[in-house]
């Protein structure tokens, strides 16, 4: 991959990752609930989902998904239901009095990784989007596998940095939450955001 092509893709990755979406909401929710280091396991799960999406596009399966109404709908509605479930769980989360010495709840790393993975992978629009975007940066005369590997590593590294920012932002917000009322408001705000993301995903239609 030529340097100028990689630089253009690198800039595109920042724009894509910084755009608020279900992954950003999930990262901020994890940071709010578990703190930065524990909550960041969610971001690792997001990257596993992203890596699988890139692999699907590279293998050509993405074209099948884009052409199949049934496959697109199955993945989409799974994602909708899962985001609504996360929203319900967040809405129902009970506040606890925060002090400087208070301990945050302990989330299991594998659970957080799976949560992040499902948030990213259950969005078929992302696969179709990458199917439209990634080939624009490919040189068809050069080996495709290495180009997809370079783009995949680049996109994942950028997204890890961005999700670290979203997770850390939520931790800073958590530091300002002292009363159960404030925490309850924040939990319900994130619950509503998850449901809003589900509604957006539900409105997505496969391109004809």
mmCIF file with all atom_site columns, C-alpha atoms in Angstrom:
data_model
loop_
_atom_site.group_PDB
_atom_site.id
_atom_site.type_symbol
_atom_site.label_atom_id
_atom_site.label_alt_id
_atom_site.label_comp_id
_atom_site.label_asym_id
_atom_site.label_entity_id
_atom_site.label_seq_id
_atom_site.pdbx_PDB_ins_code
_atom_site.Cartn_x
_atom_site.Cartn_y
_atom_site.Cartn_z
_atom_site.occupancy
_atom_site.B_iso_or_equiv
_atom_site.pdbx_formal_charge
_atom_site.auth_seq_id
_atom_site.auth_comp_id
_atom_site.auth_asym_id
_atom_site.auth_atom_id
_atom_site.pdbx_PDB_model_num
ATOM 1   C CA . UNK A 1 1   ? 0.000   0.000   0.000  1.00 0.00 ? 1   UNK A CA 1
ATOM 2   C CA . UNK A 1 2   ? 1.387   3.384   -1.032 1.00 0.00 ? 2   UNK A CA 1
ATOM 3   C CA . UNK A 1 3   ? 2.144   5.824   1.781  1.00 0.00 ? 3   UNK A CA 1
ATOM 4   C CA . UNK A 1 4   ? -0.263  8.485   0.496  1.00 0.00 ? 4   UNK A CA 1
ATOM 5   C CA . UNK A 1 5   ? -3.043  5.896   0.269  1.00 0.00 ? 5   UNK A CA 1
ATOM 6   C CA . UNK A 1 6   ? -2.368  4.717   3.808  1.00 0.00 ? 6   UNK A CA 1
ATOM 7   C CA . UNK A 1 7   ? -2.378  8.305   5.121  1.00 0.00 ? 7   UNK A CA 1
ATOM 8   C CA . UNK A 1 8   ? -5.750  8.938   3.488  1.00 0.00 ? 8   UNK A CA 1
ATOM 9   C CA . UNK A 1 9   ? -7.107  5.735   5.034  1.00 0.00 ? 9   UNK A CA 1
ATOM 10  C CA . UNK A 1 10  ? -5.566  6.664   8.406  1.00 0.00 ? 10  UNK A CA 1
ATOM 11  C CA . UNK A 1 11  ? -7.434  9.984   8.401  1.00 0.00 ? 11  UNK A CA 1
ATOM 12  C CA . UNK A 1 12  ? -10.644 8.245   7.337  1.00 0.00 ? 12  UNK A CA 1
ATOM 13  C CA . UNK A 1 13  ? -10.273 5.846   10.308 1.00 0.00 ? 13  UNK A CA 1
ATOM 14  C CA . UNK A 1 14  ? -10.224 8.769   12.744 1.00 0.00 ? 14  UNK A CA 1
ATOM 15  C CA . UNK A 1 15  ? -13.372 10.250  11.236 1.00 0.00 ? 15  UNK A CA 1
ATOM 16  C CA . UNK A 1 16  ? -15.142 6.876   11.346 1.00 0.00 ? 16  UNK A CA 1
ATOM 17  C CA . UNK A 1 17  ? -14.069 6.052   14.925 1.00 0.00 ? 17  UNK A CA 1
ATOM 18  C CA . UNK A 1 18  ? -14.842 9.499   16.349 1.00 0.00 ? 18  UNK A CA 1
ATOM 19  C CA . UNK A 1 19  ? -18.384 9.414   14.956 1.00 0.00 ? 19  UNK A CA 1
ATOM 20  C CA . UNK A 1 20  ? -20.633 8.659   17.955 1.00 0.00 ? 20  UNK A CA 1
ATOM 21  C CA . UNK A 1 21  ? -22.328 5.284   17.705 1.00 0.00 ? 21  UNK A CA 1
ATOM 22  C CA . UNK A 1 22  ? -23.226 2.187   19.675 1.00 0.00 ? 22  UNK A CA 1
ATOM 23  C CA . UNK A 1 23  ? -19.529 1.414   20.285 1.00 0.00 ? 23  UNK A CA 1
ATOM 24  C CA . UNK A 1 24  ? -18.896 4.840   21.815 1.00 0.00 ? 24  UNK A CA 1
ATOM 25  C CA . UNK A 1 25  ? -22.003 4.505   23.991 1.00 0.00 ? 25  UNK A CA 1
ATOM 26  C CA . UNK A 1 26  ? -20.902 1.047   25.136 1.00 0.00 ? 26  UNK A CA 1
ATOM 27  C CA . UNK A 1 27  ? -17.402 2.337   25.960 1.00 0.00 ? 27  UNK A CA 1
ATOM 28  C CA . UNK A 1 28  ? -18.709 5.258   28.002 1.00 0.00 ? 28  UNK A CA 1
ATOM 29  C CA . UNK A 1 29  ? -21.193 3.005   29.778 1.00 0.00 ? 29  UNK A CA 1
ATOM 30  C CA . UNK A 1 30  ? -18.421 0.535   30.699 1.00 0.00 ? 30  UNK A CA 1
ATOM 31  C CA . UNK A 1 31  ? -16.176 3.338   31.931 1.00 0.00 ? 31  UNK A CA 1
ATOM 32  C CA . UNK A 1 32  ? -18.992 4.785   33.994 1.00 0.00 ? 32  UNK A CA 1
ATOM 33  C CA . UNK A 1 33  ? -19.792 1.461   35.625 1.00 0.00 ? 33  UNK A CA 1
ATOM 34  C CA . UNK A 1 34  ? -16.388 -0.162  36.072 1.00 0.00 ? 34  UNK A CA 1
ATOM 35  C CA . UNK A 1 35  ? -13.691 2.493   35.768 1.00 0.00 ? 35  UNK A CA 1
ATOM 36  C CA . UNK A 1 36  ? -11.105 2.804   33.012 1.00 0.00 ? 36  UNK A CA 1
ATOM 37  C CA . UNK A 1 37  ? -8.969  -0.334  33.275 1.00 0.00 ? 37  UNK A CA 1
ATOM 38  C CA . UNK A 1 38  ? -11.828 -2.743  33.886 1.00 0.00 ? 38  UNK A CA 1
ATOM 39  C CA . UNK A 1 39  ? -14.179 -0.985  31.484 1.00 0.00 ? 39  UNK A CA 1
ATOM 40  C CA . UNK A 1 40  ? -11.555 -1.011  28.721 1.00 0.00 ? 40  UNK A CA 1
ATOM 41  C CA . UNK A 1 41  ? -12.100 -4.749  28.266 1.00 0.00 ? 41  UNK A CA 1
ATOM 42  C CA . UNK A 1 42  ? -15.276 -3.676  26.465 1.00 0.00 ? 42  UNK A CA 1
ATOM 43  C CA . UNK A 1 43  ? -13.134 -1.807  23.916 1.00 0.00 ? 43  UNK A CA 1
ATOM 44  C CA . UNK A 1 44  ? -11.098 -4.965  23.284 1.00 0.00 ? 44  UNK A CA 1
ATOM 45  C CA . UNK A 1 45  ? -14.335 -6.796  22.521 1.00 0.00 ? 45  UNK A CA 1
ATOM 46  C CA . UNK A 1 46  ? -15.306 -4.020  20.123 1.00 0.00 ? 46  UNK A CA 1
ATOM 47  C CA . UNK A 1 47  ? -12.051 -4.588  18.247 1.00 0.00 ? 47  UNK A CA 1
ATOM 48  C CA . UNK A 1 48  ? -12.666 -8.334  17.987 1.00 0.00 ? 48  UNK A CA 1
ATOM 49  C CA . UNK A 1 49  ? -16.003 -7.544  16.387 1.00 0.00 ? 49  UNK A CA 1
ATOM 50  C CA . UNK A 1 50  ? -14.349 -5.027  14.081 1.00 0.00 ? 50  UNK A CA 1
ATOM 51  C CA . UNK A 1 51  ? -11.637 -7.513  13.103 1.00 0.00 ? 51  UNK A CA 1
ATOM 52  C CA . UNK A 1 52  ? -14.251 -10.127 12.244 1.00 0.00 ? 52  UNK A CA 1
ATOM 53  C CA . UNK A 1 53  ? -16.173 -7.587  10.152 1.00 0.00 ? 53  UNK A CA 1
ATOM 54  C CA . UNK A 1 54  ? -13.001 -6.750  8.204  1.00 0.00 ? 54  UNK A CA 1
ATOM 55  C CA . UNK A 1 55  ? -12.283 -10.453 7.718  1.00 0.00 ? 55  UNK A CA 1
ATOM 56  C CA . UNK A 1 56  ? -15.803 -10.970 6.394  1.00 0.00 ? 56  UNK A CA 1
ATOM 57  C CA . UNK A 1 57  ? -15.339 -8.177  3.870  1.00 0.00 ? 57  UNK A CA 1
ATOM 58  C CA . UNK A 1 58  ? -11.891 -9.469  2.870  1.00 0.00 ? 58  UNK A CA 1
ATOM 59  C CA . UNK A 1 59  ? -13.267 -12.974 2.361  1.00 0.00 ? 59  UNK A CA 1
ATOM 60  C CA . UNK A 1 60  ? -16.006 -11.671 0.097  1.00 0.00 ? 60  UNK A CA 1
ATOM 61  C CA . UNK A 1 61  ? -18.782 -12.769 2.437  1.00 0.00 ? 61  UNK A CA 1
ATOM 62  C CA . UNK A 1 62  ? -19.701 -9.125  2.936  1.00 0.00 ? 62  UNK A CA 1
ATOM 63  C CA . UNK A 1 63  ? -20.951 -9.001  -0.645 1.00 0.00 ? 63  UNK A CA 1
ATOM 64  C CA . UNK A 1 64  ? -23.258 -11.923 0.097  1.00 0.00 ? 64  UNK A CA 1
ATOM 65  C CA . UNK A 1 65  ? -24.538 -10.194 3.224  1.00 0.00 ? 65  UNK A CA 1
ATOM 66  C CA . UNK A 1 66  ? -25.131 -6.981  1.287  1.00 0.00 ? 66  UNK A CA 1
ATOM 67  C CA . UNK A 1 67  ? -27.136 -8.905  -1.321 1.00 0.00 ? 67  UNK A CA 1
ATOM 68  C CA . UNK A 1 68  ? -29.148 -11.057 1.109  1.00 0.00 ? 68  UNK A CA 1
ATOM 69  C CA . UNK A 1 69  ? -32.187 -9.403  2.681  1.00 0.00 ? 69  UNK A CA 1
ATOM 70  C CA . UNK A 1 70  ? -32.644 -12.324 5.095  1.00 0.00 ? 70  UNK A CA 1
ATOM 71  C CA . UNK A 1 71  ? -29.034 -12.369 6.368  1.00 0.00 ? 71  UNK A CA 1
ATOM 72  C CA . UNK A 1 72  ? -29.020 -8.589  6.721  1.00 0.00 ? 72  UNK A CA 1
ATOM 73  C CA . UNK A 1 73  ? -32.305 -8.590  8.644  1.00 0.00 ? 73  UNK A CA 1
ATOM 74  C CA . UNK A 1 74  ? -31.315 -11.437 10.980 1.00 0.00 ? 74  UNK A CA 1
ATOM 75  C CA . UNK A 1 75  ? -28.113 -9.708  12.060 1.00 0.00 ? 75  UNK A CA 1
ATOM 76  C CA . UNK A 1 76  ? -29.821 -6.313  12.260 1.00 0.00 ? 76  UNK A CA 1
ATOM 77  C CA . UNK A 1 77  ? -32.669 -7.441  14.501 1.00 0.00 ? 77  UNK A CA 1
ATOM 78  C CA . UNK A 1 78  ? -30.303 -9.386  16.725 1.00 0.00 ? 78  UNK A CA 1
ATOM 79  C CA . UNK A 1 79  ? -28.388 -6.129  17.165 1.00 0.00 ? 79  UNK A CA 1
ATOM 80  C CA . UNK A 1 80  ? -31.574 -4.181  17.883 1.00 0.00 ? 80  UNK A CA 1
ATOM 81  C CA . UNK A 1 81  ? -32.690 -6.649  20.565 1.00 0.00 ? 81  UNK A CA 1
ATOM 82  C CA . UNK A 1 82  ? -29.228 -6.728  22.142 1.00 0.00 ? 82  UNK A CA 1
ATOM 83  C CA . UNK A 1 83  ? -28.958 -2.914  22.318 1.00 0.00 ? 83  UNK A CA 1
ATOM 84  C CA . UNK A 1 84  ? -32.425 -2.699  23.876 1.00 0.00 ? 84  UNK A CA 1
ATOM 85  C CA . UNK A 1 85  ? -31.335 -5.329  26.411 1.00 0.00 ? 85  UNK A CA 1
ATOM 86  C CA . UNK A 1 86  ? -28.235 -3.285  27.285 1.00 0.00 ? 86  UNK A CA 1
ATOM 87  C CA . UNK A 1 87  ? -30.417 -0.193  27.595 1.00 0.00 ? 87  UNK A CA 1
ATOM 88  C CA . UNK A 1 88  ? -32.794 -1.992  29.954 1.00 0.00 ? 88  UNK A CA 1
ATOM 89  C CA . UNK A 1 89  ? -29.927 -3.262  32.100 1.00 0.00 ? 89  UNK A CA 1
ATOM 90  C CA . UNK A 1 90  ? -28.412 0.219   32.269 1.00 0.00 ? 90  UNK A CA 1
ATOM 91  C CA . UNK A 1 91  ? -31.770 1.827   33.088 1.00 0.00 ? 91  UNK A CA 1
ATOM 92  C CA . UNK A 1 92  ? -32.359 -0.679  35.887 1.00 0.00 ? 92  UNK A CA 1
ATOM 93  C CA . UNK A 1 93  ? -28.839 -0.281  37.378 1.00 0.00 ? 93  UNK A CA 1
ATOM 94  C CA . UNK A 1 94  ? -29.083 0.786   41.001 1.00 0.00 ? 94  UNK A CA 1
ATOM 95  C CA . UNK A 1 95  ? -27.089 3.791   42.230 1.00 0.00 ? 95  UNK A CA 1
ATOM 96  C CA . UNK A 1 96  ? -24.729 3.564   45.190 1.00 0.00 ? 96  UNK A CA 1
ATOM 97  C CA . UNK A 1 97  ? -23.341 6.318   47.338 1.00 0.00 ? 97  UNK A CA 1
ATOM 98  C CA . UNK A 1 98  ? -19.963 7.338   45.907 1.00 0.00 ? 98  UNK A CA 1
ATOM 99  C CA . UNK A 1 99  ? -17.061 8.298   48.112 1.00 0.00 ? 99  UNK A CA 1
ATOM 100 C CA . UNK A 1 100 ? -13.362 8.637   47.445 1.00 0.00 ? 100 UNK A CA 1
ATOM 101 C CA . UNK A 1 101 ? -12.831 5.145   48.872 1.00 0.00 ? 101 UNK A CA 1
ATOM 102 C CA . UNK A 1 102 ? -15.858 3.502   47.299 1.00 0.00 ? 102 UNK A CA 1
ATOM 103 C CA . UNK A 1 103 ? -15.204 0.463   45.166 1.00 0.00 ? 103 UNK A CA 1
ATOM 104 C CA . UNK A 1 104 ? -16.746 0.204   41.739 1.00 0.00 ? 104 UNK A CA 1
ATOM 105 C CA . UNK A 1 105 ? -18.565 -2.998  40.761 1.00 0.00 ? 105 UNK A CA 1
ATOM 106 C CA . UNK A 1 106 ? -16.273 -5.664  39.346 1.00 0.00 ? 106 UNK A CA 1
ATOM 107 C CA . UNK A 1 107 ? -17.135 -6.678  35.819 1.00 0.00 ? 107 UNK A CA 1
ATOM 108 C CA . UNK A 1 108 ? -15.798 -9.961  34.480 1.00 0.00 ? 108 UNK A CA 1
ATOM 109 C CA . UNK A 1 109 ? -13.316 -9.280  31.659 1.00 0.00 ? 109 UNK A CA 1
ATOM 110 C CA . UNK A 1 110 ? -14.709 -12.037 29.412 1.00 0.00 ? 110 UNK A CA 1
ATOM 111 C CA . UNK A 1 111 ? -18.247 -10.712 29.915 1.00 0.00 ? 111 UNK A CA 1
ATOM 112 C CA . UNK A 1 112 ? -17.166 -7.206  28.955 1.00 0.00 ? 112 UNK A CA 1
ATOM 113 C CA . UNK A 1 113 ? -15.225 -8.486  25.942 1.00 0.00 ? 113 UNK A CA 1
ATOM 114 C CA . UNK A 1 114 ? -18.272 -10.460 24.753 1.00 0.00 ? 114 UNK A CA 1
ATOM 115 C CA . UNK A 1 115 ? -20.479 -7.432  25.290 1.00 0.00 ? 115 UNK A CA 1
ATOM 116 C CA . UNK A 1 116 ? -18.228 -5.241  23.146 1.00 0.00 ? 116 UNK A CA 1
ATOM 117 C CA . UNK A 1 117 ? -17.912 -7.935  20.486 1.00 0.00 ? 117 UNK A CA 1
ATOM 118 C CA . UNK A 1 118 ? -21.680 -8.325  20.160 1.00 0.00 ? 118 UNK A CA 1
ATOM 119 C CA . UNK A 1 119 ? -22.248 -4.555  20.002 1.00 0.00 ? 119 UNK A CA 1
ATOM 120 C CA . UNK A 1 120 ? -19.917 -4.209  17.018 1.00 0.00 ? 120 UNK A CA 1
ATOM 121 C CA . UNK A 1 121 ? -20.581 -7.457  15.211 1.00 0.00 ? 121 UNK A CA 1
ATOM 122 C CA . UNK A 1 122 ? -24.384 -7.219  15.391 1.00 0.00 ? 122 UNK A CA 1
ATOM 123 C CA . UNK A 1 123 ? -24.401 -4.145  13.137 1.00 0.00 ? 123 UNK A CA 1
ATOM 124 C CA . UNK A 1 124 ? -24.718 -5.370  9.526  1.00 0.00 ? 124 UNK A CA 1
ATOM 125 C CA . UNK A 1 125 ? -24.637 -1.791  8.265  1.00 0.00 ? 125 UNK A CA 1
ATOM 126 C CA . UNK A 1 126 ? -21.007 -1.572  9.427  1.00 0.00 ? 126 UNK A CA 1
ATOM 127 C CA . UNK A 1 127 ? -20.103 -4.579  7.273  1.00 0.00 ? 127 UNK A CA 1
ATOM 128 C CA . UNK A 1 128 ? -21.867 -3.101  4.266  1.00 0.00 ? 128 UNK A CA 1
ATOM 129 C CA . UNK A 1 129 ? -20.212 0.259   4.978  1.00 0.00 ? 129 UNK A CA 1
ATOM 130 C CA . UNK A 1 130 ? -16.749 -1.309  5.037  1.00 0.00 ? 130 UNK A CA 1
ATOM 131 C CA . UNK A 1 131 ? -17.608 -3.260  1.898  1.00 0.00 ? 131 UNK A CA 1
ATOM 132 C CA . UNK A 1 132 ? -18.156 0.118   0.210  1.00 0.00 ? 132 UNK A CA 1
ATOM 133 C CA . UNK A 1 133 ? -15.207 1.965   1.787  1.00 0.00 ? 133 UNK A CA 1
ATOM 134 C CA . UNK A 1 134 ? -12.270 -0.459  2.069  1.00 0.00 ? 134 UNK A CA 1
ATOM 135 C CA . UNK A 1 135 ? -12.011 -1.376  -1.636 1.00 0.00 ? 135 UNK A CA 1
ATOM 136 C CA . UNK A 1 136 ? -11.492 2.314   -2.466 1.00 0.00 ? 136 UNK A CA 1
ATOM 137 C CA . UNK A 1 137 ? -8.081  2.127   -0.782 1.00 0.00 ? 137 UNK A CA 1
ATOM 138 C CA . UNK A 1 138 ? -7.048  -1.175  -2.362 1.00 0.00 ? 138 UNK A CA 1
ATOM 139 C CA . UNK A 1 139 ? -4.581  -1.576  -5.177 1.00 0.00 ? 139 UNK A CA 1
ATOM 140 C CA . UNK A 1 140 ? -5.995  -4.480  -7.231 1.00 0.00 ? 140 UNK A CA 1
ATOM 141 C CA . UNK A 1 141 ? -2.583  -5.096  -8.779 1.00 0.00 ? 141 UNK A CA 1
ATOM 142 C CA . UNK A 1 142 ? -0.955  -5.781  -5.376 1.00 0.00 ? 142 UNK A CA 1
ATOM 143 C CA . UNK A 1 143 ? -1.572  -8.712  -2.978 1.00 0.00 ? 143 UNK A CA 1
ATOM 144 C CA . UNK A 1 144 ? -4.939  -8.048  -1.329 1.00 0.00 ? 144 UNK A CA 1
ATOM 145 C CA . UNK A 1 145 ? -4.359  -9.995  1.889  1.00 0.00 ? 145 UNK A CA 1
ATOM 146 C CA . UNK A 1 146 ? -1.472  -7.786  3.037  1.00 0.00 ? 146 UNK A CA 1
ATOM 147 C CA . UNK A 1 147 ? -3.441  -4.648  2.188  1.00 0.00 ? 147 UNK A CA 1
ATOM 148 C CA . UNK A 1 148 ? -6.425  -5.849  4.214  1.00 0.00 ? 148 UNK A CA 1
ATOM 149 C CA . UNK A 1 149 ? -4.091  -6.691  7.119  1.00 0.00 ? 149 UNK A CA 1
ATOM 150 C CA . UNK A 1 150 ? -2.563  -3.211  7.033  1.00 0.00 ? 150 UNK A CA 1
ATOM 151 C CA . UNK A 1 151 ? -5.988  -1.563  6.920  1.00 0.00 ? 151 UNK A CA 1
ATOM 152 C CA . UNK A 1 152 ? -7.332  -3.831  9.647  1.00 0.00 ? 152 UNK A CA 1
ATOM 153 C CA . UNK A 1 153 ? -4.438  -3.115  12.015 1.00 0.00 ? 153 UNK A CA 1
ATOM 154 C CA . UNK A 1 154 ? -4.682  0.605   11.281 1.00 0.00 ? 154 UNK A CA 1
ATOM 155 C CA . UNK A 1 155 ? -8.418  0.760   11.895 1.00 0.00 ? 155 UNK A CA 1
ATOM 156 C CA . UNK A 1 156 ? -8.205  -1.281  15.103 1.00 0.00 ? 156 UNK A CA 1
ATOM 157 C CA . UNK A 1 157 ? -5.319  0.785   16.532 1.00 0.00 ? 157 UNK A CA 1
ATOM 158 C CA . UNK A 1 158 ? -7.158  4.036   15.844 1.00 0.00 ? 158 UNK A CA 1
ATOM 159 C CA . UNK A 1 159 ? -10.389 2.691   17.325 1.00 0.00 ? 159 UNK A CA 1
ATOM 160 C CA . UNK A 1 160 ? -8.578  1.484   20.454 1.00 0.00 ? 160 UNK A CA 1
ATOM 161 C CA . UNK A 1 161 ? -7.287  5.023   21.016 1.00 0.00 ? 161 UNK A CA 1
ATOM 162 C CA . UNK A 1 162 ? -10.684 6.604   20.394 1.00 0.00 ? 162 UNK A CA 1
ATOM 163 C CA . UNK A 1 163 ? -12.512 4.138   22.648 1.00 0.00 ? 163 UNK A CA 1
ATOM 164 C CA . UNK A 1 164 ? -9.913  4.771   25.353 1.00 0.00 ? 164 UNK A CA 1
ATOM 165 C CA . UNK A 1 165 ? -10.884 8.424   25.100 1.00 0.00 ? 165 UNK A CA 1
ATOM 166 C CA . UNK A 1 166 ? -14.595 7.661   25.390 1.00 0.00 ? 166 UNK A CA 1
ATOM 167 C CA . UNK A 1 167 ? -13.994 5.292   28.321 1.00 0.00 ? 167 UNK A CA 1
ATOM 168 C CA . UNK A 1 168 ? -11.762 7.807   30.093 1.00 0.00 ? 168 UNK A CA 1
ATOM 169 C CA . UNK A 1 169 ? -14.291 10.586  29.504 1.00 0.00 ? 169 UNK A CA 1
ATOM 170 C CA . UNK A 1 170 ? -16.938 8.560   31.306 1.00 0.00 ? 170 UNK A CA 1
ATOM 171 C CA . UNK A 1 171 ? -14.532 7.929   34.208 1.00 0.00 ? 171 UNK A CA 1
ATOM 172 C CA . UNK A 1 172 ? -14.029 11.688  34.556 1.00 0.00 ? 172 UNK A CA 1
ATOM 173 C CA . UNK A 1 173 ? -17.780 12.133  34.612 1.00 0.00 ? 173 UNK A CA 1
ATOM 174 C CA . UNK A 1 174 ? -18.040 9.407   37.246 1.00 0.00 ? 174 UNK A CA 1
ATOM 175 C CA . UNK A 1 175 ? -15.678 11.368  39.467 1.00 0.00 ? 175 UNK A CA 1
ATOM 176 C CA . UNK A 1 176 ? -18.239 14.182  39.566 1.00 0.00 ? 176 UNK A CA 1
ATOM 177 C CA . UNK A 1 177 ? -21.105 11.884  40.556 1.00 0.00 ? 177 UNK A CA 1
ATOM 178 C CA . UNK A 1 178 ? -21.558 11.783  44.290 1.00 0.00 ? 178 UNK A CA 1
ATOM 179 C CA . UNK A 1 179 ? -25.247 11.327  45.008 1.00 0.00 ? 179 UNK A CA 1
ATOM 180 C CA . UNK A 1 180 ? -27.429 8.333   44.129 1.00 0.00 ? 180 UNK A CA 1
ATOM 181 C CA . UNK A 1 181 ? -29.757 10.729  42.314 1.00 0.00 ? 181 UNK A CA 1
ATOM 182 C CA . UNK A 1 182 ? -26.965 11.870  39.994 1.00 0.00 ? 182 UNK A CA 1
ATOM 183 C CA . UNK A 1 183 ? -25.934 8.281   39.311 1.00 0.00 ? 183 UNK A CA 1
ATOM 184 C CA . UNK A 1 184 ? -29.530 7.248   38.627 1.00 0.00 ? 184 UNK A CA 1
ATOM 185 C CA . UNK A 1 185 ? -29.878 10.082  36.120 1.00 0.00 ? 185 UNK A CA 1
ATOM 186 C CA . UNK A 1 186 ? -26.649 9.045   34.395 1.00 0.00 ? 186 UNK A CA 1
ATOM 187 C CA . UNK A 1 187 ? -27.662 5.369   34.271 1.00 0.00 ? 187 UNK A CA 1
ATOM 188 C CA . UNK A 1 188 ? -31.000 6.252   32.715 1.00 0.00 ? 188 UNK A CA 1
ATOM 189 C CA . UNK A 1 189 ? -29.342 8.609   30.259 1.00 0.00 ? 189 UNK A CA 1
ATOM 190 C CA . UNK A 1 190 ? -27.105 5.816   29.000 1.00 0.00 ? 190 UNK A CA 1
ATOM 191 C CA . UNK A 1 191 ? -30.045 3.422   29.015 1.00 0.00 ? 191 UNK A CA 1
ATOM 192 C CA . UNK A 1 192 ? -31.941 5.815   26.764 1.00 0.00 ? 192 UNK A CA 1
ATOM 193 C CA . UNK A 1 193 ? -28.889 6.192   24.501 1.00 0.00 ? 193 UNK A CA 1
ATOM 194 C CA . UNK A 1 194 ? -28.676 2.420   24.020 1.00 0.00 ? 194 UNK A CA 1
ATOM 195 C CA . UNK A 1 195 ? -32.373 2.305   23.103 1.00 0.00 ? 195 UNK A CA 1
ATOM 196 C CA . UNK A 1 196 ? -31.852 5.260   20.769 1.00 0.00 ? 196 UNK A CA 1
ATOM 197 C CA . UNK A 1 197 ? -29.003 3.404   19.059 1.00 0.00 ? 197 UNK A CA 1
ATOM 198 C CA . UNK A 1 198 ? -31.319 0.382   18.727 1.00 0.00 ? 198 UNK A CA 1
ATOM 199 C CA . UNK A 1 199 ? -33.990 2.576   17.117 1.00 0.00 ? 199 UNK A CA 1
ATOM 200 C CA . UNK A 1 200 ? -31.439 3.927   14.620 1.00 0.00 ? 200 UNK A CA 1
ATOM 201 C CA . UNK A 1 201 ? -30.295 0.402   13.772 1.00 0.00 ? 201 UNK A CA 1
ATOM 202 C CA . UNK A 1 202 ? -33.924 -0.704  13.363 1.00 0.00 ? 202 UNK A CA 1
ATOM 203 C CA . UNK A 1 203 ? -34.464 2.057   10.804 1.00 0.00 ? 203 UNK A CA 1
ATOM 204 C CA . UNK A 1 204 ? -31.545 0.881   8.646  1.00 0.00 ? 204 UNK A CA 1
ATOM 205 C CA . UNK A 1 205 ? -32.499 -0.626  5.322  1.00 0.00 ? 205 UNK A CA 1
ATOM 206 C CA . UNK A 1 206 ? -30.303 -2.696  3.038  1.00 0.00 ? 206 UNK A CA 1
ATOM 207 C CA . UNK A 1 207 ? -29.294 -0.717  -0.027 1.00 0.00 ? 207 UNK A CA 1
ATOM 208 C CA . UNK A 1 208 ? -31.126 -1.928  -3.086 1.00 0.00 ? 208 UNK A CA 1
#
